[in-house]
Amino acid sequence: MTRKLETLKKEAMNINVGDKIMELNGRDDLKRPLLEPSDSVCITMPEPIDKLAKKRTVMFKIGDIKCASCVASIEAVLGELKGVESVSVSPIHGQAAIEYVPKLVNTKLIKETIEDAGFSVKEFSEQDIAVCRLRIKGMACTSCSESLERALKSLDGVKNAVVGLALEEAKVHFDPNVTGSDCIIEAIEDAGFGADLISSGNEVNKVHLKLDGVPAVEEMNTIKSYLESAIGVNHIDMNLEENMVTVNYDPDLIGPRSLIEAVQEAAHGSYKASLYIPPRQRETEQQHEINSYRDQFFLSCMFTVPLFIFSMVLPMLPPLGDWLEYKIYNMFTVGLLLRWILCTPVQFVIGQRFYKGSYHALRLKSANMDVLVAMGTNAAYFYSVYIAIKSLSSDTFEGQDFFETSAMLISFILLGKYLEVLAKGRTSNALAKLTDLAPDSACLLTLDDDGNVVSEVEISTQLIQRNDIIKIIPGEKVPVDGIVIDGQSYVNESMITGEAQPIAKKLGDKVIGGTMNENGCLLVKVTHVGSETALSQIVQLVEAAQLARAPIQKIADRISRFFVPAIVLTAFMTWLGWLIPGVIGIYPKHWIPKGMDKFELALQFGISVLVVACPCALGLATPTAVMVATGKGASLGVLIKGGNALEKAHKVKAIVFDKTGTLTVGKPEVVNVVLFSSVSMGDFCDVAIAAEANSQHPIAKAFLEYARKLRQKIESNNQSNNQHLMEAKDFEVHPGTGVSGKVGDKIVLVGNKRLMQTYNVTFGAEVEGYISENEQLARTCVLVAIDGKIAGAFAVTDPVKPEAEHVISYLRSMGISSIMVTGDNWATATAIEKEVGIEKVIAETDPMGKADRIKELQMKGLTVAMVGDGINDSPALVAADVGMAIGAGTDVAIEAADVVLIKSNLEDVVTAIDLSRKTISRIWLNYVWALGYNILGVPIAAGILYPFTGVRLPPWLAGACMAASSLSVVCSSLLLQSYRKPLVFQDTKGHIHCSKST
């Protein structure tokens, strides 16, 4: 599906309209981000740069186009629409590409216009899908996140919405022609929650500029116009009050330094622009929430502590507490008045958050923790008010008020929330550490045409632009991704990939932003900046994983739908269950505590049931564990795409390994070359080089490197090398077998025996013997046929990774069977099988055949994981229950994989599965805590033990227990931060061995 959309996108890039060509996207495919986001199902077409107005292009699939007159009709009706710039209709493909100005016309009107002309729009292409991420404030439990999701999905123009409770974020996919981020924020606030925009889909690269010395608003507008005219500027936001400019730009066309220079040029020296780095919103919001709960708790204590003393302590000390019993009027005492005065601010001022939460939840036909707290505290408070009024109106009435119950309940809940947000802040510690890896500044070099350094200046990392040259001295961090153009060093990549030992870097090697340069000085040319760096995309991937909902979360979702109504009903039945028997006289009077009557005892039991039940703990059980696990995995070099991948991985019973690059090092080496014909070695190398030059297979690259060196040895005169450069025509790749092409007037085949058999190429005993001899040594034989005859062959070996045997053995101890599926020959595959101890081998299989083998295993009821290099193994990675792209580093497209193992080390396969098992176990333990607490707490609060032991749970203590249950679940999840890798391979010298990162 994604490939099909990409094909349509490329076709839409160059569409002939008369004699013109619409350029929709000027980016080269080679400049794509290193790690592409996993959830990019819909394509957002980038806007072309236009100085007058921003334009967009939409594509429709139109039916009933029969001839040129139909095309003319569609073009005519659309041409009459104001805002439609150009129309291109393809009658062959039944497609139309319309360029339009969104401010003047929208896609809905364009679609309706085509339909009014008598043509059916069979497929309305949703290319204008935008994405925004928002921070949500005020969510208490699963009911809150579910009700907010429903509210967002019901909003016109919203295609999908996901709300994460633990992450306190929402990700919304919407049609920008119908709605916008402002409307979405309004809908969230209308639902009773706070919302702040974190990012929108068009904010791929954004810079904030502070303007100093701007004299008037007119000057700000001049700056805006000047920036909008710059090529590469997509969107500008002006903050006139603070003289701030926020610019979204295309890093291929312009950068932050160029934007500052553009402002300075417009200023003519009258004012100055500088980079502004806003405080991190996540940390700021978390600290604000922590401070808010802390302040509210302390404010509540200012009233609750004296109230507790007046109601619980002083009455126990007769000389000190006698004045509290002084009657002001009738039975209305000083103590009752003081308790009423102290409780009221706590109930209605400090506790107003529970009223607001209840109101919004009930308005959305939902119920959450706020509803339970509001009902419990209101019952205690208003019954106490009744007692106070009755005491004023009667000189004989005696009753017990519960003012202290209401205030203490709110105080304990606030304390619990304060401790909970403190603990929740630590669940994203690993993600915060990743974000902090990039340094704040970098050393920028300016070179002349001869490559000599002209100037050297220290700048902010956020001012780095693509193609800049930066210098990294020993002990400094690499600021952004790039390629080494001079120098050599060892770079510590453990913070990104988890690689234990520093990696050697030399000319042409890639470096990753956030890693540490160990000893040498490097000059690096910047290739990726901003959100396109590997570090940024790892952070984005982990954030998306933490937002994704695990299937096991459905347990809490189902329970939460009826949990609160069931608790309310249980509390009411508890109150009746104690009141009616008390009135009838079923239980003895001595059960009723001194100072209470039957109604008050029943009311206390009912309130205790209301406030002891905790839906929050259930809602936090899964997302907090997933947050900690994905963050911990990222710090170990294992990127897990959310709870779904975690849950599937823990069920894995069979792992299918690719051979090349997975079980082996992935860097084949040519061992020998043999000729089987009269063709000279030089001609043989020339023909084979030409045939393999267009192949991306690792074996082809190894042979090309070997053959070119061999050719140089053969040629005594290097100047004659150019005479031997040939090009293969009609080049064709045969997946799993080899390549073919026409070199000069010769038909050349390069591949294995199956390719030769397909083309009916015969080979004698000498060739068979050479193949058999090398296959017994776990070498791959590649045959070269010229015009239907074997001309020669070369043997290639790919060393097995040193940790492979230990990993296979450890997986066997975990109850997981290992299977190797390879396109290589059976003899080589069998040799690898014996060397690493793998249980089953399937050889001579093409990429689609690997997917078929996985489906066969799944038909047997096994949960199957596939471990491959993420390039030619994509079909198998998709077919598997869990796809693991190993050795992905920063180069491999990770669309197909569920788990990305950044470094090329098989130990991380064990780590991924073991971490998933530990996480799922932790989630179930969290559910045991949460459900067990409610299952035990509710009956005790209802007074089930009271007849036998005299033990009852006062409402304030029940509230404290409720707060403790949420805290216990979060702390349980935090224990995953202490996770350690179960397998660390050591060589015979006792040194930790990790394969070199690709």
CSV table of C-alpha atoms in Angstrom, one decimal, residues 693-990:
chain,number,residue,atom,x,y,z
A,693,ALA,CA,28.1,-3.3,-11.5
A,694,ASN,CA,24.4,-2.6,-11.1
A,695,SER,CA,23.7,-5.2,-8.5
A,696,GLN,CA,23.3,-4.2,-4.8
A,697,HIS,CA,23.8,-7.7,-3.4
A,698,PRO,CA,26.7,-8.0,-0.9
A,699,ILE,CA,28.3,-10.8,-2.8
A,700,ALA,CA,28.3,-8.7,-6.0
A,701,LYS,CA,30.0,-5.8,-4.1
A,702,ALA,CA,32.6,-8.2,-2.7
A,703,PHE,CA,33.4,-9.6,-6.1
A,704,LEU,CA,33.6,-6.1,-7.7
A,705,GLU,CA,36.1,-5.0,-5.1
A,706,TYR,CA,38.2,-8.2,-5.6
A,707,ALA,CA,37.9,-8.2,-9.4
A,708,ARG,CA,38.9,-4.6,-9.8
A,709,LYS,CA,42.1,-5.1,-7.6
A,710,LEU,CA,42.8,-8.3,-9.6
A,711,ARG,CA,42.4,-6.3,-12.9
A,712,GLN,CA,44.9,-3.7,-11.7
A,713,LYS,CA,47.4,-6.4,-11.0
A,714,ILE,CA,46.9,-7.9,-14.5
A,715,GLU,CA,47.3,-4.6,-16.3
A,716,SER,CA,50.8,-3.4,-16.3
A,717,ASN,CA,49.8,0.0,-17.7
A,718,ASN,CA,47.1,1.6,-15.5
A,719,GLN,CA,46.3,4.1,-18.3
A,720,SER,CA,44.7,1.3,-20.3
A,721,ASN,CA,42.2,0.6,-17.6
A,722,ASN,CA,39.6,2.8,-19.4
A,723,GLN,CA,39.7,0.5,-22.4
A,724,HIS,CA,38.2,-2.2,-20.3
A,725,LEU,CA,35.2,-0.3,-18.9
A,726,MET,CA,32.1,-1.9,-20.2
A,727,GLU,CA,28.4,-1.5,-19.5
A,728,ALA,CA,25.7,-4.2,-19.3
A,729,LYS,CA,22.6,-3.7,-21.2
A,730,ASP,CA,19.2,-5.4,-20.6
A,731,PHE,CA,20.4,-5.8,-17.0
A,732,GLU,CA,18.0,-8.0,-14.9
A,733,VAL,CA,18.0,-9.2,-11.3
A,734,HIS,CA,16.7,-12.7,-10.6
A,735,PRO,CA,15.8,-12.7,-6.9
A,736,GLY,CA,17.6,-15.6,-5.1
A,737,THR,CA,19.6,-16.7,-8.1
A,738,GLY,CA,21.7,-13.9,-9.7
A,739,VAL,CA,21.8,-11.4,-12.5
A,740,SER,CA,21.9,-11.4,-16.2
A,741,GLY,CA,22.7,-8.8,-18.9
A,742,LYS,CA,24.3,-8.2,-22.3
A,743,VAL,CA,27.9,-7.1,-22.3
A,744,GLY,CA,28.9,-6.0,-25.8
A,745,ASP,CA,27.6,-8.8,-28.0
A,746,LYS,CA,27.8,-11.4,-25.3
A,747,ILE,CA,25.0,-12.8,-23.0
A,748,VAL,CA,26.3,-13.0,-19.5
A,749,LEU,CA,24.9,-14.8,-16.5
A,750,VAL,CA,26.3,-14.4,-13.0
A,751,GLY,CA,24.7,-16.5,-10.3
A,752,ASN,CA,24.2,-19.9,-8.7
A,753,LYS,CA,23.4,-23.3,-10.2
A,754,ARG,CA,19.6,-22.6,-10.3
A,755,LEU,CA,20.2,-19.6,-12.5
A,756,MET,CA,22.3,-21.7,-14.9
A,757,GLN,CA,19.7,-24.5,-14.9
A,758,THR,CA,17.0,-21.9,-15.7
A,759,TYR,CA,18.9,-20.8,-18.8
A,760,ASN,CA,19.9,-24.5,-19.7
A,761,VAL,CA,23.6,-23.9,-19.1
A,762,THR,CA,25.4,-27.2,-18.7
A,763,PHE,CA,28.5,-27.8,-16.7
A,764,GLY,CA,30.9,-30.7,-16.5
A,765,ALA,CA,32.5,-32.7,-13.7
A,766,GLU,CA,35.3,-30.1,-13.1
A,767,VAL,CA,32.7,-27.4,-12.3
A,768,GLU,CA,30.7,-29.8,-10.2
A,769,GLY,CA,33.7,-30.8,-8.2
A,770,TYR,CA,34.7,-27.1,-7.6
A,771,ILE,CA,31.2,-26.3,-6.4
A,772,SER,CA,31.0,-29.4,-4.1
A,773,GLU,CA,34.5,-28.7,-2.6
A,774,ASN,CA,33.7,-25.1,-1.7
A,775,GLU,CA,30.2,-25.8,-0.4
A,776,GLN,CA,31.6,-28.3,2.1
A,777,LEU,CA,33.7,-25.4,3.4
A,778,ALA,CA,30.5,-23.2,3.8
A,779,ARG,CA,31.5,-21.1,0.8
A,780,THR,CA,29.1,-19.8,-1.8
A,781,CYS,CA,30.1,-20.5,-5.4
A,782,VAL,CA,29.1,-18.0,-8.0
A,783,LEU,CA,29.2,-19.1,-11.6
A,784,VAL,CA,29.8,-16.9,-14.6
A,785,ALA,CA,28.4,-18.0,-18.0
A,786,ILE,CA,29.2,-16.3,-21.3
A,787,ASP,CA,26.9,-17.1,-24.2
A,788,GLY,CA,25.6,-20.3,-22.6
A,789,LYS,CA,28.9,-21.7,-21.4
A,790,ILE,CA,30.6,-21.7,-18.0
A,791,ALA,CA,33.5,-19.3,-18.3
A,792,GLY,CA,34.6,-19.4,-14.7
A,793,ALA,CA,33.6,-19.1,-11.0
A,794,PHE,CA,34.5,-17.5,-7.8
A,795,ALA,CA,34.1,-18.7,-4.2
A,796,VAL,CA,32.9,-16.4,-1.5
A,797,THR,CA,32.8,-16.9,2.2
A,798,ASP,CA,30.9,-14.9,4.8
A,799,PRO,CA,32.2,-15.6,8.3
A,800,VAL,CA,29.7,-16.5,11.0
A,801,LYS,CA,29.3,-14.0,13.8
A,802,PRO,CA,31.2,-15.1,16.9
A,803,GLU,CA,28.1,-14.7,19.1
A,804,ALA,CA,25.8,-16.7,16.8
A,805,GLU,CA,26.3,-20.1,18.5
A,806,HIS,CA,25.7,-18.7,22.0
A,807,VAL,CA,22.6,-16.8,20.9
A,808,ILE,CA,21.1,-20.0,19.3
A,809,SER,CA,21.9,-22.0,22.4
A,810,TYR,CA,20.3,-19.3,24.7
A,811,LEU,CA,17.2,-19.2,22.6
A,812,ARG,CA,16.9,-22.9,22.9
A,813,SER,CA,17.0,-22.6,26.7
A,814,MET,CA,14.2,-20.1,26.4
A,815,GLY,CA,12.0,-22.6,24.6
A,816,ILE,CA,12.4,-21.0,21.2
A,817,SER,CA,13.3,-23.0,18.1
A,818,SER,CA,15.7,-21.5,15.5
A,819,ILE,CA,15.3,-21.8,11.8
A,820,MET,CA,17.6,-20.5,9.0
A,821,VAL,CA,16.0,-19.6,5.7
A,822,THR,CA,18.5,-18.6,3.0
A,823,GLY,CA,18.7,-18.3,-0.8
A,824,ASP,CA,22.2,-19.9,-0.6
A,825,ASN,CA,22.9,-23.5,-1.6
A,826,TRP,CA,22.1,-26.5,0.7
A,827,ALA,CA,25.8,-27.4,1.3
A,828,THR,CA,26.7,-23.9,2.5
A,829,ALA,CA,23.5,-23.7,4.6
A,830,THR,CA,24.2,-27.2,6.2
A,831,ALA,CA,27.7,-26.1,7.1
A,832,ILE,CA,26.4,-23.0,8.8
A,833,GLU,CA,23.8,-25.2,10.6
A,834,LYS,CA,26.5,-27.4,12.1
A,835,GLU,CA,28.7,-24.5,13.1
A,836,VAL,CA,26.0,-22.5,15.0
A,837,GLY,CA,23.8,-25.4,16.1
A,838,ILE,CA,20.7,-24.2,14.5
A,839,GLU,CA,17.8,-26.7,14.5
A,840,LYS,CA,16.4,-26.5,11.0
A,841,VAL,CA,17.6,-25.1,7.6
A,842,ILE,CA,15.7,-24.2,4.5
A,843,ALA,CA,18.0,-23.3,1.6
A,844,GLU,CA,17.8,-22.1,-2.0
A,845,THR,CA,14.7,-19.9,-1.2
A,846,ASP,CA,13.9,-16.6,-2.8
A,847,PRO,CA,12.6,-13.6,-0.8
A,848,MET,CA,8.9,-14.5,-1.4
A,849,GLY,CA,9.7,-18.1,-0.5
A,850,LYS,CA,10.9,-16.9,2.9
A,851,ALA,CA,7.5,-15.4,3.5
A,852,ASP,CA,5.8,-18.6,2.5
A,853,ARG,CA,8.0,-20.6,4.9
A,854,ILE,CA,6.9,-18.3,7.7
A,855,LYS,CA,3.3,-18.7,6.8
A,856,GLU,CA,3.7,-22.5,7.0
A,857,LEU,CA,5.0,-22.2,10.5
A,858,GLN,CA,2.2,-19.9,11.5
A,859,MET,CA,-0.3,-22.5,10.2
A,860,LYS,CA,1.1,-24.9,12.8
A,861,GLY,CA,0.0,-22.5,15.5
A,862,LEU,CA,3.5,-21.0,16.2
A,863,THR,CA,4.1,-17.3,16.8
A,864,VAL,CA,7.0,-16.6,14.5
A,865,ALA,CA,9.6,-13.9,14.5
A,866,MET,CA,11.8,-13.1,11.5
A,867,VAL,CA,15.3,-11.6,11.9
A,868,GLY,CA,16.7,-10.1,8.7
A,869,ASP,CA,18.7,-7.2,7.4
A,870,GLY,CA,15.6,-5.3,6.5
A,871,ILE,CA,16.5,-4.9,2.8
A,872,ASN,CA,15.7,-8.0,0.8
A,873,ASP,CA,13.9,-9.6,3.7
A,874,SER,CA,11.0,-7.1,3.7
A,875,PRO,CA,8.3,-9.6,2.6
A,876,ALA,CA,9.3,-12.0,5.3
A,877,LEU,CA,9.5,-9.3,8.0
A,878,VAL,CA,5.9,-8.3,7.1
A,879,ALA,CA,4.7,-11.9,7.0
A,880,ALA,CA,6.1,-12.7,10.5
A,881,ASP,CA,4.2,-12.0,13.7
A,882,VAL,CA,7.3,-10.0,14.8
A,883,GLY,CA,9.7,-8.6,12.3
A,884,MET,CA,13.2,-7.7,13.6
A,885,ALA,CA,15.5,-5.6,11.4
A,886,ILE,CA,19.0,-6.3,12.6
A,887,GLY,CA,22.0,-4.2,11.9
A,888,ALA,CA,19.6,-1.4,10.8
A,889,GLY,CA,21.9,1.4,12.1
A,890,THR,CA,20.9,4.5,10.3
A,891,ASP,CA,20.6,3.1,6.7
A,892,VAL,CA,17.8,0.5,6.6
A,893,ALA,CA,14.2,1.3,5.9
A,894,ILE,CA,12.3,0.1,9.0
A,895,GLU,CA,8.8,0.3,7.7
A,896,ALA,CA,8.4,-3.5,7.7
A,897,ALA,CA,9.9,-4.3,11.1
A,898,ASP,CA,8.2,-4.3,14.4
A,899,VAL,CA,11.5,-4.2,16.3
A,900,VAL,CA,14.7,-2.4,15.0
A,901,LEU,CA,18.0,-3.7,16.4
A,902,ILE,CA,20.3,-0.7,15.8
A,903,LYS,CA,23.6,-2.6,16.0
A,904,SER,CA,24.5,-5.7,14.1
A,905,ASN,CA,24.6,-8.0,17.2
A,906,LEU,CA,22.5,-11.1,17.6
A,907,GLU,CA,22.5,-10.7,21.4
A,908,ASP,CA,19.8,-8.0,20.9
A,909,VAL,CA,17.4,-10.6,19.5
A,910,VAL,CA,17.5,-12.3,22.9
A,911,THR,CA,17.3,-8.9,24.6
A,912,ALA,CA,14.2,-7.9,22.6
A,913,ILE,CA,12.3,-11.1,23.4
A,914,ASP,CA,13.5,-11.2,27.1
A,915,LEU,CA,12.5,-7.5,27.6
A,916,SER,CA,9.1,-8.2,26.1
A,917,ARG,CA,8.6,-11.2,28.4
A,918,LYS,CA,9.6,-9.1,31.4
A,919,THR,CA,7.4,-6.3,30.4
A,920,ILE,CA,4.3,-8.4,29.8
A,921,SER,CA,4.9,-10.1,33.2
A,922,ARG,CA,5.2,-6.7,34.8
A,923,ILE,CA,1.9,-5.6,33.2
A,924,TRP,CA,0.1,-8.7,34.5
A,925,LEU,CA,1.7,-8.0,37.9
A,926,ASN,CA,0.4,-4.5,37.7
A,927,TYR,CA,-3.1,-5.8,36.9
A,928,VAL,CA,-2.8,-8.2,39.9
A,929,TRP,CA,-2.0,-5.1,42.1
A,930,ALA,CA,-4.8,-3.0,40.7
A,931,LEU,CA,-7.5,-5.7,40.5
A,932,GLY,CA,-6.4,-7.4,43.7
A,933,TYR,CA,-6.5,-4.1,45.5
A,934,ASN,CA,-10.0,-3.4,44.3
A,935,ILE,CA,-11.2,-7.0,44.9
A,936,LEU,CA,-10.0,-6.9,48.5
A,937,GLY,CA,-10.5,-3.2,49.2
A,938,VAL,CA,-14.1,-2.8,48.2
A,939,PRO,CA,-15.5,-5.7,50.4
A,940,ILE,CA,-13.4,-4.4,53.4
A,941,ALA,CA,-14.6,-0.9,52.8
A,942,ALA,CA,-18.2,-2.3,52.7
A,943,GLY,CA,-17.7,-3.7,56.2
A,944,ILE,CA,-17.4,-7.4,55.5
A,945,LEU,CA,-14.9,-7.8,58.3
A,946,TYR,CA,-16.7,-5.5,60.8
A,947,PRO,CA,-19.1,-8.1,62.3
A,948,PHE,CA,-16.3,-10.5,63.0
A,949,THR,CA,-13.3,-8.3,63.9
A,950,GLY,CA,-14.7,-4.9,64.5
A,951,VAL,CA,-12.4,-3.5,61.9
A,952,ARG,CA,-13.8,-1.0,59.5
A,953,LEU,CA,-12.2,1.3,56.9
A,954,PRO,CA,-12.9,5.0,57.6
A,955,PRO,CA,-13.4,7.1,54.4
A,956,TRP,CA,-10.3,9.1,54.8
A,957,LEU,CA,-8.2,5.9,55.2
A,958,ALA,CA,-10.0,4.4,52.2
A,959,GLY,CA,-8.9,7.5,50.2
A,960,ALA,CA,-5.3,7.1,51.3
A,961,CYS,CA,-5.5,3.4,50.1
A,962,MET,CA,-6.8,4.5,46.7
A,963,ALA,CA,-4.0,6.9,46.2
A,964,ALA,CA,-1.5,4.3,47.3
A,965,SER,CA,-2.8,1.8,44.7
A,966,SER,CA,-1.9,4.1,41.8
A,967,LEU,CA,1.5,4.8,43.2
A,968,SER,CA,2.2,1.1,43.7
A,969,VAL,CA,1.4,0.4,40.0
A,970,VAL,CA,3.7,3.2,38.7
A,971,CYS,CA,6.5,2.1,41.1
A,972,SER,CA,6.1,-1.5,39.9
A,973,SER,CA,6.5,-0.3,36.3
A,974,LEU,CA,9.6,1.7,37.2
A,975,LEU,CA,11.3,-1.5,38.4
A,976,LEU,CA,11.8,-2.2,34.6
A,977,GLN,CA,14.4,0.5,34.6
A,978,SER,CA,16.7,-1.9,36.4
A,979,TYR,CA,16.5,-4.4,33.5
A,980,ARG,CA,19.8,-5.9,32.3
A,981,LYS,CA,20.6,-7.8,29.1
A,982,PRO,CA,20.3,-11.5,29.8
A,983,LEU,CA,23.1,-12.4,27.4
A,984,VAL,CA,26.5,-10.7,27.0
A,985,PHE,CA,28.9,-12.7,24.9
A,986,GLN,CA,32.5,-12.8,26.0
A,987,ASP,CA,35.4,-14.3,24.0
A,988,THR,CA,38.0,-16.7,25.3
A,989,LYS,CA,40.0,-13.7,26.7
A,990,GLY,CA,37.2,-12.5,28.8
